Coordinates of C-alpha atoms and ligand atoms in Angstrom, one line a residue:
X1 CA -0.1 0.0 -0.1
X2 CA 2.0 2.9 -1.2
X3 CA -0.3 5.7 -0.6
X4 CA -2.1 6.1 2.7
X5 CA -3.7 9.5 2.2
X6 CA -7.5 9.3 2.5
X7 CA -7.4 5.6 3.3
X8 CA -9.3 4.0 6.2
X9 CA -7.7 2.2 9.1
X10 CA -9.0 0.0 12.0
X11 CA -6.5 0.0 15.0
X12 CA -6.6 -1.9 18.3
X13 CA -4.8 -1.0 21.4
X14 CA -4.5 2.6 20.4
X15 CA -4.5 4.2 23.8
X16 CA -0.9 3.7 24.5
X17 CA 2.6 2.7 23.3
X18 CA 2.9 1.4 19.7
X19 CA -0.7 1.8 19.0
X20 CA -0.8 5.5 20.0
X21 CA 2.4 6.1 17.9
X22 CA 0.7 4.3 15.0
X23 CA -2.5 6.5 15.4
X24 CA -0.5 9.7 15.2
X25 CA 1.9 8.7 12.5
X26 CA -0.9 7.4 10.3
X27 CA -3.0 10.5 10.8
X28 CA 0.1 12.6 9.6
X29 CA -0.1 10.5 6.5
X30 CA -3.7 11.6 6.0
X31 CA -5.4 8.3 7.0
X32 CA -8.8 8.2 8.5
X33 CA -8.8 6.2 11.8
X34 CA -11.2 4.0 13.8
X35 CA -9.2 3.6 17.0
X36 CA -10.1 1.2 19.8
X37 CA -8.9 0.1 23.3
X38 CA -10.3 -0.9 26.6
X39 CA -8.5 2.0 28.3
X40 CA -11.1 4.7 27.4
X41 CA -9.4 7.5 29.1
X42 CA -6.2 7.0 27.2
X43 CA -8.1 6.5 24.0
X44 CA -10.0 9.8 24.3
X45 CA -6.6 11.7 24.7
X46 CA -5.3 9.9 21.7
X47 CA -8.4 10.9 19.7
X48 CA -7.9 14.5 20.6
X49 CA -4.3 14.5 19.5
X50 CA -5.3 12.7 16.2
X51 CA -8.2 15.1 15.5
X52 CA -5.8 18.0 15.8
X53 CA -4.1 16.6 12.7
X54 CA -7.3 17.0 10.7
X55 CA -8.3 13.6 9.7
X56 CA -11.5 11.7 10.5
X57 CA -11.2 9.7 13.8
X58 CA -13.8 7.4 15.6
X59 CA -12.8 6.1 19.0
X60 CA -14.7 3.2 20.4
X61 CA -14.2 0.5 23.2
X62 CA -13.2 -2.8 21.7
X63 CA -12.0 -5.5 24.1
X64 CA -10.0 -7.6 21.6
X65 CA -10.7 -10.8 23.7
X66 CA -14.4 -10.6 22.8
X67 CA -15.7 -11.3 19.3
X68 CA -19.0 -9.3 19.9
X69 CA -16.9 -6.1 20.4
X70 CA -15.0 -6.8 17.0
X71 CA -18.4 -7.5 15.3
X72 CA -20.0 -4.3 16.7
X73 CA -16.9 -2.1 15.8
X74 CA -16.7 -3.6 12.3
X75 CA -20.3 -2.8 11.6
X76 CA -19.8 0.7 12.9
X77 CA -16.6 1.0 10.8
X78 CA -18.3 -0.1 7.6
X79 CA -21.3 2.3 8.1
X80 CA -19.1 5.4 9.2
X81 CA -15.9 5.1 7.2
X82 CA -16.5 2.5 4.4
X83 CA -14.0 0.0 3.4
X84 CA -11.1 -1.1 5.6
X85 CA -7.9 -0.4 3.8
X86 CA -5.5 -1.1 6.7
X87 CA -6.3 -3.4 9.6
X88 CA -3.8 -3.2 12.4
X89 CA -4.1 -5.8 15.2
X90 CA -1.9 -4.3 17.7
X91 CA -3.4 -4.7 21.2
X92 CA -1.5 -7.2 23.5
X93 CA -0.5 -7.9 27.0
X94 CA 2.5 -9.6 28.5
X95 CA 1.9 -11.5 31.7
X96 CA 2.8 -14.8 33.1
X97 CA 5.3 -15.9 35.6
X98 CA 8.2 -18.2 36.4
X99 CA 8.0 -21.8 35.3
X100 CA 7.5 -22.9 38.9
X101 CA 4.2 -20.9 39.1
X102 CA 2.2 -21.9 36.0
X103 CA -1.2 -20.3 36.4
X104 CA -3.8 -21.4 34.0
X105 CA -5.9 -18.2 34.3
X106 CA -2.8 -16.2 33.1
X107 CA -2.4 -18.6 30.2
X108 CA -6.0 -18.2 29.2
X109 CA -6.0 -14.4 29.5
X110 CA -2.8 -14.0 27.4
X111 CA -4.0 -16.4 24.6
X112 CA -7.5 -14.7 24.7
X113 CA -6.0 -11.2 24.3
X114 CA -3.0 -11.8 22.0
X115 CA -4.2 -14.8 19.9
X116 CA -7.9 -15.0 19.8
X117 CA -8.0 -11.2 19.2
X118 CA -6.4 -11.9 15.7
X119 CA -8.9 -14.7 14.9
X120 CA -11.8 -12.5 16.0
X121 CA -10.5 -9.7 13.9
X122 CA -10.1 -11.7 10.8
X123 CA -13.7 -13.1 11.3
X124 CA -15.0 -9.6 11.6
X125 CA -13.2 -8.0 8.7
X126 CA -12.1 -10.4 6.3
X127 CA -15.3 -11.2 4.4
X128 CA -15.7 -7.7 3.2
X129 CA -12.0 -7.5 2.3
X130 CA -12.3 -10.6 0.2
X131 CA -15.6 -9.2 -1.4
X132 CA -13.7 -6.2 -2.4
X133 CA -10.4 -7.8 -3.3
X134 CA -8.2 -5.3 -1.4
X135 CA -6.9 -4.3 2.0
X136 CA -3.8 -4.8 4.1
X137 CA -3.7 -6.8 7.4
X138 CA -1.0 -6.0 9.9
X139 CA -0.5 -8.1 13.0
X140 CA 1.8 -7.0 15.8
X141 CA 3.7 -10.0 17.1
X142 CA 7.1 -10.0 19.0
X143 CA 10.6 -11.2 18.8
X144 CA 9.1 -13.7 21.3
X145 CA 7.1 -15.0 18.4
X146 CA 10.0 -16.2 16.4
X147 CA 12.6 -17.3 18.9
X148 CA 12.6 -19.1 22.1
X149 CA 13.4 -16.6 24.9
X150 CA 13.1 -16.2 28.8
X151 CA 9.7 -14.4 28.2
X152 CA 6.6 -16.2 29.8
X153 CA 5.7 -19.3 27.9
X154 CA 2.1 -18.2 27.4
X155 CA 3.3 -14.9 25.8
X156 CA 5.6 -16.8 23.5
X157 CA 2.9 -19.3 22.6
X158 CA 0.4 -16.6 21.7
X159 CA 3.0 -14.6 19.6
X160 CA 4.2 -17.7 17.7
X161 CA 0.5 -18.2 17.0
X162 CA 0.2 -14.6 15.5
X163 CA 3.4 -15.2 13.4
X164 CA 1.9 -18.6 12.1
X165 CA -1.4 -17.1 11.2
X166 CA 0.3 -14.2 9.4
X167 CA 2.5 -16.4 7.2
X168 CA -0.3 -18.9 6.5
X169 CA -2.6 -15.9 5.7
X170 CA 0.1 -14.4 3.5
X171 CA 0.3 -17.4 1.2
X172 CA -3.4 -18.0 1.2
X173 CA -4.8 -14.6 0.7
X174 CA -2.4 -12.8 -1.7
X175 CA -4.3 -14.1 -4.7
X176 CA -7.3 -12.1 -3.6
X177 CA -5.3 -8.9 -3.7
X178 CA -5.0 -8.7 0.2
X179 CA -1.7 -8.0 1.8
X180 CA -0.4 -9.2 5.1
X181 CA 2.4 -7.9 7.4
X182 CA 3.6 -9.2 10.7
X183 CA 5.7 -6.9 13.0
X184 CA 8.4 -8.2 15.2
X185 CA 9.1 -5.6 17.9
X186 CA 12.0 -6.0 20.3
X187 CA 12.1 -3.9 23.5
X188 CA 10.0 -0.7 22.8
X189 CA 9.6 1.9 25.4
X190 CA 5.9 1.4 26.3
X191 CA 3.6 0.8 29.3
X192 CA 3.7 -3.0 28.5
X193 CA 6.8 -3.2 30.8
X194 CA 4.8 -2.1 33.8
X195 CA 1.2 -3.2 33.1
X196 CA 1.7 -6.9 33.5
X197 CA 0.9 -8.7 36.6
X198 CA 3.4 -8.3 39.4
X199 CA 6.1 -11.0 39.3
X200 CA 5.4 -14.0 41.6
X201 CA 8.5 -15.6 43.3
X202 CA 9.0 -18.9 45.1
X203 CA 7.6 -19.0 48.6
X204 CA 11.1 -19.3 50.2
X205 CA 12.2 -16.1 48.6
X206 CA 9.0 -14.2 49.5
X207 CA 9.3 -15.4 53.1
X208 CA 12.9 -14.5 53.3
X209 CA 12.9 -11.1 51.7
X210 CA 9.4 -9.9 51.8
X211 CA 6.8 -9.2 49.0
X212 CA 7.3 -5.5 49.2
X213 CA 11.1 -5.6 48.7
X214 CA 10.7 -8.1 45.9
X215 CA 8.4 -5.9 44.1
X216 CA 10.8 -3.0 44.5
X217 CA 13.6 -5.1 42.9
X218 CA 11.4 -6.3 40.1
X219 CA 10.3 -2.8 39.5
X220 CA 13.9 -1.6 39.2
X221 CA 14.7 -4.5 36.8
X222 CA 12.0 -3.5 34.6
X223 CA 13.0 0.3 34.7
X224 CA 16.5 -0.8 33.7
X225 CA 15.2 -2.7 30.6
X226 CA 12.7 0.2 29.8
X227 CA 15.6 2.7 29.8
X228 CA 17.5 0.7 27.1
X229 CA 14.3 0.3 24.9
X230 CA 13.5 2.1 21.7
X231 CA 11.1 4.9 21.4
X232 CA 7.8 3.7 19.9
X233 CA 7.6 6.8 17.6
X234 CA 11.0 5.9 16.1
X235 CA 10.1 2.3 15.3
X236 CA 6.5 3.1 14.1
X237 CA 8.0 5.3 11.4
X238 CA 10.1 2.4 10.1
X239 CA 7.1 0.0 10.4
X240 CA 4.9 2.3 8.2
X241 CA 7.7 2.6 5.6
X242 CA 7.7 -1.2 5.4
X243 CA 3.9 -1.6 5.4
X244 CA 4.0 0.7 2.3
X245 CA 6.4 -1.7 0.7
X246 CA 3.9 -4.6 1.3
X247 CA 6.6 -6.5 3.2
X248 CA 5.5 -9.6 5.2
X249 CA 8.1 -9.5 8.0
X250 CA 8.7 -6.2 9.5
X251 CA 11.7 -6.0 12.1
X252 CA 13.0 -3.1 14.2
X253 CA 16.1 -5.0 15.2
X254 CA 18.6 -6.3 12.7
X255 CA 20.3 -8.5 15.4
X256 CA 17.3 -10.8 15.2
X257 CA 18.2 -11.8 11.7
X258 CA 21.4 -13.5 12.3
X259 CA 19.8 -15.6 15.0
X260 CA 16.9 -16.5 12.6
X261 CA 19.6 -17.5 10.1
X262 CA 21.3 -19.6 12.7
X263 CA 18.1 -21.3 13.5
X264 CA 17.8 -22.6 9.9
X265 CA 21.5 -23.2 9.1
X266 CA 23.0 -24.4 12.3
X267 CA 20.4 -26.1 14.6
X268 CA 22.9 -27.3 17.2
X269 CA 24.4 -23.8 17.6
X270 CA 20.8 -22.5 17.9
X271 CA 20.1 -25.1 20.7
X272 CA 23.1 -23.8 22.5
X273 CA 21.8 -20.2 21.9
X274 CA 18.5 -21.0 23.6
X275 CA 20.1 -22.4 26.7
X276 CA 22.6 -19.5 26.8
X277 CA 20.0 -16.8 26.5
X278 CA 18.2 -18.3 29.5
X279 CA 21.4 -18.7 31.4
X280 CA 22.4 -15.0 30.6
X281 CA 18.9 -13.8 31.8
X282 CA 19.3 -15.7 35.1
X283 CA 22.9 -14.3 35.6
X284 CA 21.6 -10.8 35.0
X285 CA 18.7 -11.3 37.4
X286 CA 21.1 -12.7 40.1
X287 CA 23.5 -9.7 39.5
X288 CA 20.5 -7.4 39.9
X289 CA 19.4 -8.9 43.2
X290 CA 23.1 -8.9 44.5
X291 CA 23.0 -5.0 44.0
X292 CA 20.4 -5.2 46.9
X293 CA 22.6 -7.4 48.9
X294 CA 20.6 -10.6 48.1
X295 CA 22.2 -13.8 47.0
X296 CA 19.4 -15.6 45.0
X297 CA 21.1 -18.9 45.4
X298 CA 20.2 -18.9 49.1
X299 CA 16.5 -18.8 48.3
X300 CA 15.9 -20.8 45.1
Ligands
NAD401 N1 6.8 -2.9 23.9 C1 7.6 -4.0 23.5 O1 8.8 -4.1 23.9 C2 7.0 -5.0 22.8 C3 7.8 -6.0 22.2 C4 7.3 -7.0 21.5 C5 5.9 -7.0 21.1 N2 5.2 -6.0 21.6 C6 3.6 -5.9 21.2 O2 3.3 -4.6 20.8 C7 1.9 -4.5 21.0 C8 1.5 -3.2 21.6 O3 2.1 -3.2 22.9 P1 2.8 -1.9 23.6 O4 4.2 -2.2 23.8 O5 2.5 -0.7 22.7 O6 2.1 -1.9 25.0 P2 1.1 -0.9 25.8 O7 0.8 -1.5 27.0 O8 1.7 0.4 25.8 O9 -0.1 -0.9 24.7 C9 -1.0 -1.9 24.7 C10 -2.4 -1.3 24.5 O10 -3.3 -2.6 24.4 C11 -4.4 -2.3 25.2 N3 -5.1 -3.6 25.6 C12 -4.7 -4.4 26.5 N4 -5.6 -5.4 26.6 C13 -6.6 -5.2 25.8 C14 -7.8 -5.8 25.3 N5 -8.2 -6.9 26.0 N6 -8.5 -5.2 24.4 C15 -8.1 -4.0 23.9 N7 -7.0 -3.5 24.2 C16 -6.2 -4.0 25.1 C17 -3.9 -1.5 26.5 O11 -5.0 -0.9 27.1 C18 -2.9 -0.6 25.8 O12 -3.4 0.6 25.4 C19 1.4 -5.7 21.9 O13 0.8 -6.7 21.0 C20 2.8 -6.3 22.4 O14 2.7 -7.7 22.7 C21 5.6 -5.0 22.3

């Protein structure tokens, strides 16, 4: 999709982070927007910012884990804006805890928001796109959707699912004139760092150090990661440039490409990489706790 001016976009998770940056950057390109979120306070603020840029904007609540919300919004979209040219499935959550504390409710919540959302969105929007033979679907996945990492397993499973749907769709739907892209962000400075559930730690550690101290340490670990992350405005500019080129995979970190190549060309080395990545994560967590005078080995 080379030209965005005067086109229509449906966007989820627009109240914050990557979604907010998408809304503002697309409005600057002259695209009309139907922005959605569950955080209505944040969404109304983004709507005001977008309106100031002179495009049409509609803001509605859409809980992406509910098909009825997509169905309602899709009907409103078609009656108020017309055809969907760009469908951006961005909303997502990161929660889930250490392997020792698998929580089935967390799993369900993450899969509902991150994966079922894509299925519901396709069900709501694809029929009219197929009828018309045009449109571009953009799914926001994650580096945790192409490589094994120390992220929660539920998050990885959901994002691998998003990547799988996107690849399959790309092959199946291109003959109907519909484009597909999947975005693979890696550490972007957004609220997702802080909006997940508080980390749960093994009982021995909680009893030894206290819940409050543990949360303070977790928070400072997240803040360190956040400080190193990239700005959402800067990556979204790159995402839009690649959407305009109708590219399937959209990355913001070139470093990922060599690891992906390794996965195909040298499986043994990749297995070692997976183990090392987790070891490095544990080492850096231990180092962080030691800054607070705590030796994690004494508690795990
Ligand atoms: N920030 C990163 O480092 C990073 C890395 C990889 C992938 N991602 C992905 O990028 C996407 C955007 O996340 P972000 O980093 O901008 O985080 P964010 O928390 O700033 O924004 C996510 C938005 O989704 C909304 N949301 C959450 N649950 C929802 C629901 N059930 N229905 C509708 N909206 C809901 C939130 O209210 C929020 O406005 C997510 O899919 C996330 O998994 C982010």
